[in-house]
Amino acid sequence: SQQGEEDPQALSIQEGENATMNCSYKTSINNLQWYRQNSGRGLVHLILIRSNEREKHSGRLRVTLDTSKKSSSLLITASRAADTASYFCATDAKGYSTLTFGKGTMLLVSP
Amino acid sequence: KAGVTQTPRYLIKTRGQQVTLSCSPISGHRSVSWYQQTPGQGLQFLFEYFSETQRNKGNFPGRFSGRQFSNSRSEMNVSTLELGDSALYLCASSWGQDHGELFFGEGSRLTVL
């Protein structure tokens, strides 16, 4: 089974609105990463948050990590049509030898 | 600097054939990982190589194999293709062995008829 699970599976918003995606995982982690994938293309790394960090920012992105709840959230503020993509969380989990990806959240931002 | 390059980008094969996919990592990166992406299963880990050694292997049948060369370039091979092997195969490189940021190529889209 997947170590990380994103929620919701799909999200549709208007330009200018904020988009929030969540990721839950099962076991303790070393770090958690978020990636973006435009349709049929490769994944692009967005942000990495370590297990001892609670929040990180990068431009319009804000990532939080709650290790007690084993969850993370990705907030995209002031969304643009160009943010339309699938977003994946990936966990570097203790006891796992590789980075494990969730199935992703499909975000549609309409002009 | 140049990104991760995967070739070919698209290919069509028939059942029973074999295929070889190539990945050139970012210069200086010694770790290469391969993932299979399908709509139903999402991203599934295939292999990870570091300095020509396979460090990890995912839960795929023996028809899936790979290798890494001394210049860090990597290839993966799928023999006796099945319809279910149709997928986007993604290669990712990173500098070291820790599970930090991965740099992905654009993928090789394999269609098996």
PDB file of C-alpha atoms in Angstrom:
ATOM      1  CA  SER A   1       0.000   0.000   0.000  1.00  0.00           C
ATOM      2  CA  GLN A   2       1.069   3.591  -0.542  1.00  0.00           C
ATOM      3  CA  GLN A   3       3.036   5.199   2.265  1.00  0.00           C
ATOM      4  CA  GLY A   4       1.637   8.612   1.365  1.00  0.00           C
ATOM      5  CA  GLU A   5      -1.940   9.361   0.393  1.00  0.00           C
ATOM      6  CA  GLU A   6      -3.048  12.738  -0.946  1.00  0.00           C
ATOM      7  CA  ASP A   7      -6.411  14.278  -0.338  1.00  0.00           C
ATOM      8  CA  PRO A   8      -8.468  15.370  -2.189  1.00  0.00           C
ATOM      9  CA  GLN A   9      -7.946  13.323  -5.348  1.00  0.00           C
ATOM     10  CA  ALA A  10      -9.098  16.291  -7.427  1.00  0.00           C
ATOM     11  CA  LEU A  11      -9.581  19.974  -6.728  1.00  0.00           C
ATOM     12  CA  SER A  12     -11.094  22.640  -8.958  1.00  0.00           C
ATOM     13  CA  ILE A  13     -10.778  26.344  -8.097  1.00  0.00           C
ATOM     14  CA  GLN A  14     -10.810  29.777  -9.717  1.00  0.00           C
ATOM     15  CA  GLU A  15      -7.732  31.877 -10.370  1.00  0.00           C
ATOM     16  CA  GLY A  16      -6.823  33.940  -7.335  1.00  0.00           C
ATOM     17  CA  GLU A  17      -8.162  31.425  -4.848  1.00  0.00           C
ATOM     18  CA  ASN A  18      -5.994  29.396  -2.508  1.00  0.00           C
ATOM     19  CA  ALA A  19      -5.537  25.644  -2.993  1.00  0.00           C
ATOM     20  CA  THR A  20      -4.859  23.272  -0.128  1.00  0.00           C
ATOM     21  CA  MET A  21      -3.795  19.668  -0.557  1.00  0.00           C
ATOM     22  CA  ASN A  22      -3.144  17.182   2.191  1.00  0.00           C
ATOM     23  CA  CYS A  23      -0.904  14.171   2.533  1.00  0.00           C
ATOM     24  CA  SER A  24      -1.166  11.477   5.175  1.00  0.00           C
ATOM     25  CA  TYR A  25       1.423   8.806   5.776  1.00  0.00           C
ATOM     26  CA  LYS A  26       1.721   5.717   7.900  1.00  0.00           C
ATOM     27  CA  THR A  27       5.194   5.447   9.416  1.00  0.00           C
ATOM     28  CA  SER A  28       7.776   7.845  10.835  1.00  0.00           C
ATOM     29  CA  ILE A  29       9.650   9.855   8.260  1.00  0.00           C
ATOM     30  CA  ASN A  30      13.021  11.484   7.743  1.00  0.00           C
ATOM     31  CA  ASN A  31      11.609  13.992   5.290  1.00  0.00           C
ATOM     32  CA  LEU A  32       8.559  14.669   3.159  1.00  0.00           C
ATOM     33  CA  GLN A  33       8.660  16.244  -0.296  1.00  0.00           C
ATOM     34  CA  TRP A  34       6.125  17.753  -2.656  1.00  0.00           C
ATOM     35  CA  TYR A  35       6.368  17.484  -6.432  1.00  0.00           C
ATOM     36  CA  ARG A  36       4.337  18.897  -9.321  1.00  0.00           C
ATOM     37  CA  GLN A  37       3.639  17.138 -12.610  1.00  0.00           C
ATOM     38  CA  ASN A  38       2.171  18.822 -15.648  1.00  0.00           C
ATOM     39  CA  SER A  39       0.174  16.484 -17.840  1.00  0.00           C
ATOM     40  CA  GLY A  40       2.312  13.623 -19.109  1.00  0.00           C
ATOM     41  CA  ARG A  41       5.567  15.342 -18.199  1.00  0.00           C
ATOM     42  CA  GLY A  42       8.250  14.683 -15.618  1.00  0.00           C
ATOM     43  CA  LEU A  43       7.896  15.626 -11.969  1.00  0.00           C
ATOM     44  CA  VAL A  44       9.330  18.866 -10.634  1.00  0.00           C
ATOM     45  CA  HIS A  45      10.497  19.151  -7.036  1.00  0.00           C
ATOM     46  CA  LEU A  46       8.709  21.903  -5.097  1.00  0.00           C
ATOM     47  CA  ILE A  47       9.777  21.702  -1.487  1.00  0.00           C
ATOM     48  CA  LEU A  48      11.321  19.365   1.094  1.00  0.00           C
ATOM     49  CA  ILE A  49      10.447  19.503   4.775  1.00  0.00           C
ATOM     50  CA  ARG A  50      12.400  17.554   7.363  1.00  0.00           C
ATOM     51  CA  SER A  51      10.826  15.715  10.269  1.00  0.00           C
ATOM     52  CA  ASN A  52      12.082  18.322  12.765  1.00  0.00           C
ATOM     53  CA  GLU A  53      10.519  21.195  10.802  1.00  0.00           C
ATOM     54  CA  ARG A  54       6.920  22.334  11.119  1.00  0.00           C
ATOM     55  CA  GLU A  55       6.542  24.822   8.286  1.00  0.00           C
ATOM     56  CA  LYS A  56       8.393  25.934   5.150  1.00  0.00           C
ATOM     57  CA  HIS A  57       7.701  28.577   2.562  1.00  0.00           C
ATOM     58  CA  SER A  58       8.771  28.942  -1.036  1.00  0.00           C
ATOM     59  CA  GLY A  59       7.229  31.794  -2.996  1.00  0.00           C
ATOM     60  CA  ARG A  60       3.463  31.184  -3.079  1.00  0.00           C
ATOM     61  CA  LEU A  61       3.892  27.726  -1.525  1.00  0.00           C
ATOM     62  CA  ARG A  62       3.522  26.939   2.135  1.00  0.00           C
ATOM     63  CA  VAL A  63       4.070  23.444   3.491  1.00  0.00           C
ATOM     64  CA  THR A  64       3.258  22.310   6.991  1.00  0.00           C
ATOM     65  CA  LEU A  65       4.157  19.068   8.697  1.00  0.00           C
ATOM     66  CA  ASP A  66       2.461  17.538  11.728  1.00  0.00           C
ATOM     67  CA  THR A  67       4.413  14.444  12.714  1.00  0.00           C
ATOM     68  CA  SER A  68       2.017  13.656  15.577  1.00  0.00           C
ATOM     69  CA  LYS A  69      -0.826  13.323  13.050  1.00  0.00           C
ATOM     70  CA  LYS A  70       1.450  11.938  10.349  1.00  0.00           C
ATOM     71  CA  SER A  71       0.216  14.513   7.879  1.00  0.00           C
ATOM     72  CA  SER A  72       1.383  17.376   5.728  1.00  0.00           C
ATOM     73  CA  SER A  73      -0.393  20.070   3.784  1.00  0.00           C
ATOM     74  CA  LEU A  74       0.589  22.083   0.728  1.00  0.00           C
ATOM     75  CA  LEU A  75      -0.991  25.512   0.352  1.00  0.00           C
ATOM     76  CA  ILE A  76      -0.746  27.396  -2.932  1.00  0.00           C
ATOM     77  CA  THR A  77      -1.821  30.989  -2.489  1.00  0.00           C
ATOM     78  CA  ALA A  78      -3.306  33.210  -5.203  1.00  0.00           C
ATOM     79  CA  SER A  79      -3.535  30.312  -7.681  1.00  0.00           C
ATOM     80  CA  ARG A  80      -2.906  30.866 -11.370  1.00  0.00           C
ATOM     81  CA  ALA A  81      -4.037  28.862 -14.384  1.00  0.00           C
ATOM     82  CA  ALA A  82      -0.389  27.781 -14.775  1.00  0.00           C
ATOM     83  CA  ASP A  83      -0.653  25.971 -11.415  1.00  0.00           C
ATOM     84  CA  THR A  84      -2.941  23.420 -13.074  1.00  0.00           C
ATOM     85  CA  ALA A  85      -1.104  20.130 -12.551  1.00  0.00           C
ATOM     86  CA  SER A  86      -0.977  17.015 -10.399  1.00  0.00           C
ATOM     87  CA  TYR A  87       0.715  17.374  -7.029  1.00  0.00           C
ATOM     88  CA  PHE A  88       2.404  14.459  -5.285  1.00  0.00           C
ATOM     89  CA  CYS A  89       3.798  14.005  -1.830  1.00  0.00           C
ATOM     90  CA  ALA A  90       6.751  11.690  -1.389  1.00  0.00           C
ATOM     91  CA  THR A  91       7.998  10.333   1.889  1.00  0.00           C
ATOM     92  CA  ASP A  92      11.448   9.252   2.953  1.00  0.00           C
ATOM     93  CA  ALA A  93      10.098   6.924   5.598  1.00  0.00           C
ATOM     94  CA  LYS A  94      12.033   5.104   8.259  1.00  0.00           C
ATOM     95  CA  GLY A  95      12.113   1.434   7.398  1.00  0.00           C
ATOM     96  CA  TYR A  96      11.643   2.130   3.711  1.00  0.00           C
ATOM     97  CA  SER A  97      14.674   2.042   1.458  1.00  0.00           C
ATOM     98  CA  THR A  98      13.267   4.351  -1.213  1.00  0.00           C
ATOM     99  CA  LEU A  99      11.261   7.522  -1.638  1.00  0.00           C
ATOM    100  CA  THR A 100       7.571   6.545  -1.827  1.00  0.00           C
ATOM    101  CA  PHE A 101       5.027   8.593  -3.762  1.00  0.00           C
ATOM    102  CA  GLY A 102       1.312   8.999  -3.216  1.00  0.00           C
ATOM    103  CA  LYS A 103      -1.208   8.914  -6.060  1.00  0.00           C
ATOM    104  CA  GLY A 104      -1.487  12.660  -6.246  1.00  0.00           C
ATOM    105  CA  THR A 105      -4.023  15.465  -6.233  1.00  0.00           C
ATOM    106  CA  MET A 106      -5.151  16.824  -9.605  1.00  0.00           C
ATOM    107  CA  LEU A 107      -5.532  20.596  -9.367  1.00  0.00           C
ATOM    108  CA  LEU A 108      -7.482  22.534 -11.989  1.00  0.00           C
ATOM    109  CA  VAL A 109      -7.291  26.310 -11.824  1.00  0.00           C
ATOM    110  CA  SER A 110      -9.800  28.016 -14.101  1.00  0.00           C
ATOM    111  CA  PRO A 111      -9.236  31.544 -15.418  1.00  0.00           C
TER     112      PRO A 111
ATOM    113  CA  LYS B   1      23.259  22.831 -16.683  1.00  0.00           C
ATOM    114  CA  ALA B   2      21.463  20.174 -18.706  1.00  0.00           C
ATOM    115  CA  GLY B   3      18.646  18.293 -17.029  1.00  0.00           C
ATOM    116  CA  VAL B   4      17.879  14.596 -16.985  1.00  0.00           C
ATOM    117  CA  THR B   5      17.522  13.262 -20.507  1.00  0.00           C
ATOM    118  CA  GLN B   6      15.432  10.237 -21.330  1.00  0.00           C
ATOM    119  CA  THR B   7      15.289   8.524 -24.703  1.00  0.00           C
ATOM    120  CA  PRO B   8      13.211   7.644 -26.550  1.00  0.00           C
ATOM    121  CA  ARG B   9      10.332   9.900 -25.507  1.00  0.00           C
ATOM    122  CA  TYR B  10       7.670   7.783 -27.191  1.00  0.00           C
ATOM    123  CA  LEU B  11       7.654   4.235 -28.447  1.00  0.00           C
ATOM    124  CA  ILE B  12       5.169   1.624 -29.546  1.00  0.00           C
ATOM    125  CA  LYS B  13       5.871  -2.069 -29.219  1.00  0.00           C
ATOM    126  CA  THR B  14       3.876  -5.265 -29.592  1.00  0.00           C
ATOM    127  CA  ARG B  15       3.382  -7.980 -27.005  1.00  0.00           C
ATOM    128  CA  GLY B  16       6.353 -10.293 -26.662  1.00  0.00           C
ATOM    129  CA  GLN B  17       8.916  -7.754 -27.846  1.00  0.00           C
ATOM    130  CA  GLN B  18      11.538  -6.197 -25.622  1.00  0.00           C
ATOM    131  CA  VAL B  19      12.446  -2.569 -25.044  1.00  0.00           C
ATOM    132  CA  THR B  20      15.430  -0.639 -23.731  1.00  0.00           C
ATOM    133  CA  LEU B  21      15.047   2.834 -22.255  1.00  0.00           C
ATOM    134  CA  SER B  22      17.929   5.187 -21.592  1.00  0.00           C
ATOM    135  CA  CYS B  23      18.514   7.864 -18.990  1.00  0.00           C
ATOM    136  CA  SER B  24      21.321  10.407 -18.785  1.00  0.00           C
ATOM    137  CA  PRO B  25      21.416  12.044 -15.354  1.00  0.00           C
ATOM    138  CA  ILE B  26      22.447  15.564 -14.511  1.00  0.00           C
ATOM    139  CA  SER B  27      26.212  15.912 -14.684  1.00  0.00           C
ATOM    140  CA  GLY B  28      27.746  15.002 -11.335  1.00  0.00           C
ATOM    141  CA  HIS B  29      24.739  13.039 -10.116  1.00  0.00           C
ATOM    142  CA  ARG B  30      25.629   9.488  -9.209  1.00  0.00           C
ATOM    143  CA  SER B  31      22.232   8.144  -8.196  1.00  0.00           C
ATOM    144  CA  VAL B  32      19.568   7.161 -10.717  1.00  0.00           C
ATOM    145  CA  SER B  33      16.092   5.861  -9.918  1.00  0.00           C
ATOM    146  CA  TRP B  34      13.412   4.528 -12.238  1.00  0.00           C
ATOM    147  CA  TYR B  35       9.652   4.732 -11.720  1.00  0.00           C
ATOM    148  CA  GLN B  36       6.692   3.349 -13.644  1.00  0.00           C
ATOM    149  CA  GLN B  37       3.634   5.594 -13.744  1.00  0.00           C
ATOM    150  CA  THR B  38       0.189   4.337 -14.711  1.00  0.00           C
ATOM    151  CA  PRO B  39      -3.243   5.879 -14.093  1.00  0.00           C
ATOM    152  CA  GLY B  40      -4.305   2.973 -11.897  1.00  0.00           C
ATOM    153  CA  GLN B  41      -1.190   2.355  -9.808  1.00  0.00           C
ATOM    154  CA  GLY B  42       0.388   5.792  -9.743  1.00  0.00           C
ATOM    155  CA  LEU B  43       4.153   6.052  -9.388  1.00  0.00           C
ATOM    156  CA  GLN B  44       5.764   2.740  -8.589  1.00  0.00           C
ATOM    157  CA  PHE B  45       9.438   2.339  -7.827  1.00  0.00           C
ATOM    158  CA  LEU B  46      11.432   0.089 -10.140  1.00  0.00           C
ATOM    159  CA  PHE B  47      15.144   0.405  -9.345  1.00  0.00           C
ATOM    160  CA  GLU B  48      17.743   2.624  -7.768  1.00  0.00           C
ATOM    161  CA  TYR B  49      21.405   2.668  -8.801  1.00  0.00           C
ATOM    162  CA  PHE B  50      24.351   4.373  -7.235  1.00  0.00           C
ATOM    163  CA  SER B  51      27.871   4.195  -8.681  1.00  0.00           C
ATOM    164  CA  GLU B  52      26.950   1.276 -10.950  1.00  0.00           C
ATOM    165  CA  THR B  53      25.460  -0.776  -8.088  1.00  0.00           C
ATOM    166  CA  GLN B  54      21.790  -1.573  -7.755  1.00  0.00           C
ATOM    167  CA  ARG B  55      20.863  -0.399  -4.276  1.00  0.00           C
ATOM    168  CA  ASN B  56      17.163  -1.174  -4.305  1.00  0.00           C
ATOM    169  CA  LYS B  57      14.643  -2.945  -6.474  1.00  0.00           C
ATOM    170  CA  GLY B  58      10.886  -2.597  -6.481  1.00  0.00           C
ATOM    171  CA  ASN B  59       8.288  -5.316  -6.615  1.00  0.00           C
ATOM    172  CA  PHE B  60       8.399  -6.014 -10.345  1.00  0.00           C
ATOM    173  CA  PRO B  61       8.910  -9.324 -12.178  1.00  0.00           C
ATOM    174  CA  GLY B  62      12.304 -10.381 -13.474  1.00  0.00           C
ATOM    175  CA  ARG B  63      11.341  -9.172 -16.956  1.00  0.00           C
ATOM    176  CA  PHE B  64      12.297  -5.727 -15.713  1.00  0.00           C
ATOM    177  CA  SER B  65      16.026  -5.172 -15.429  1.00  0.00           C
ATOM    178  CA  GLY B  66      18.402  -2.271 -15.381  1.00  0.00           C
ATOM    179  CA  ARG B  67      21.989  -1.215 -15.146  1.00  0.00           C
ATOM    180  CA  GLN B  68      24.137   1.827 -14.619  1.00  0.00           C
ATOM    181  CA  PHE B  69      27.353   2.629 -16.427  1.00  0.00           C
ATOM    182  CA  SER B  70      30.526   4.223 -15.137  1.00  0.00           C
ATOM    183  CA  ASN B  71      29.428   7.622 -16.471  1.00  0.00           C
ATOM    184  CA  SER B  72      26.209   7.284 -14.378  1.00  0.00           C
ATOM    185  CA  ARG B  73      24.016   6.839 -17.434  1.00  0.00           C
ATOM    186  CA  SER B  74      21.411   4.172 -16.870  1.00  0.00           C
ATOM    187  CA  GLU B  75      19.309   1.847 -18.961  1.00  0.00           C
ATOM    188  CA  MET B  76      16.316  -0.246 -18.152  1.00  0.00           C
ATOM    189  CA  ASN B  77      15.100  -3.186 -20.161  1.00  0.00           C
ATOM    190  CA  VAL B  78      11.726  -4.881 -20.265  1.00  0.00           C
ATOM    191  CA  SER B  79      11.570  -8.234 -21.985  1.00  0.00           C
ATOM    192  CA  THR B  80       8.545 -10.175 -23.218  1.00  0.00           C
ATOM    193  CA  LEU B  81       6.341  -7.101 -23.121  1.00  0.00           C
ATOM    194  CA  GLU B  82       2.771  -7.378 -21.872  1.00  0.00           C
ATOM    195  CA  LEU B  83      -0.139  -5.012 -22.459  1.00  0.00           C
ATOM    196  CA  GLY B  84       0.039  -3.981 -18.805  1.00  0.00           C
ATOM    197  CA  ASP B  85       3.557  -2.659 -19.296  1.00  0.00           C
ATOM    198  CA  SER B  86       2.110   0.336 -21.139  1.00  0.00           C
ATOM    199  CA  ALA B  87       3.103   3.276 -18.964  1.00  0.00           C
ATOM    200  CA  LEU B  88       5.181   6.393 -18.558  1.00  0.00           C
ATOM    201  CA  TYR B  89       8.655   5.376 -17.371  1.00  0.00           C
ATOM    202  CA  LEU B  90      10.356   8.092 -15.412  1.00  0.00           C
ATOM    203  CA  CYS B  91      14.006   8.384 -14.541  1.00  0.00           C
ATOM    204  CA  ALA B  92      15.238  10.609 -11.728  1.00  0.00           C
ATOM    205  CA  SER B  93      18.738  11.516 -10.653  1.00  0.00           C
ATOM    206  CA  SER B  94      20.243  12.898  -7.484  1.00  0.00           C
ATOM    207  CA  TRP B  95      23.705  13.640  -6.237  1.00  0.00           C
ATOM    208  CA  GLY B  96      24.002  11.263  -3.326  1.00  0.00           C
ATOM    209  CA  GLN B  97      22.483   8.335  -1.544  1.00  0.00           C
ATOM    210  CA  ASP B  98      20.261  10.251   0.831  1.00  0.00           C
ATOM    211  CA  HIS B  99      16.609  10.556  -0.146  1.00  0.00           C
ATOM    212  CA  GLY B 100      16.690  14.220  -0.972  1.00  0.00           C
ATOM    213  CA  GLU B 101      15.449  16.127  -3.974  1.00  0.00           C
ATOM    214  CA  LEU B 102      15.024  14.090  -7.145  1.00  0.00           C
ATOM    215  CA  PHE B 103      15.426  15.604 -10.596  1.00  0.00           C
ATOM    216  CA  PHE B 104      13.146  13.910 -13.093  1.00  0.00           C
ATOM    217  CA  GLY B 105      13.382  13.506 -16.834  1.00  0.00           C
ATOM    218  CA  GLU B 106      10.372  13.984 -19.110  1.00  0.00           C
ATOM    219  CA  GLY B 107       9.808  10.248 -19.285  1.00  0.00           C
ATOM    220  CA  SER B 108       9.503   7.585 -21.936  1.00  0.00           C
ATOM    221  CA  ARG B 109       5.929   6.813 -22.948  1.00  0.00           C
ATOM    222  CA  LEU B 110       5.662   3.114 -23.817  1.00  0.00           C
ATOM    223  CA  THR B 111       2.599   1.737 -25.536  1.00  0.00           C
ATOM    224  CA  VAL B 112       2.304  -2.027 -25.914  1.00  0.00           C
ATOM    225  CA  LEU B 113      -0.158  -3.252 -28.539  1.00  0.00           C
TER     226      LEU B 113
END
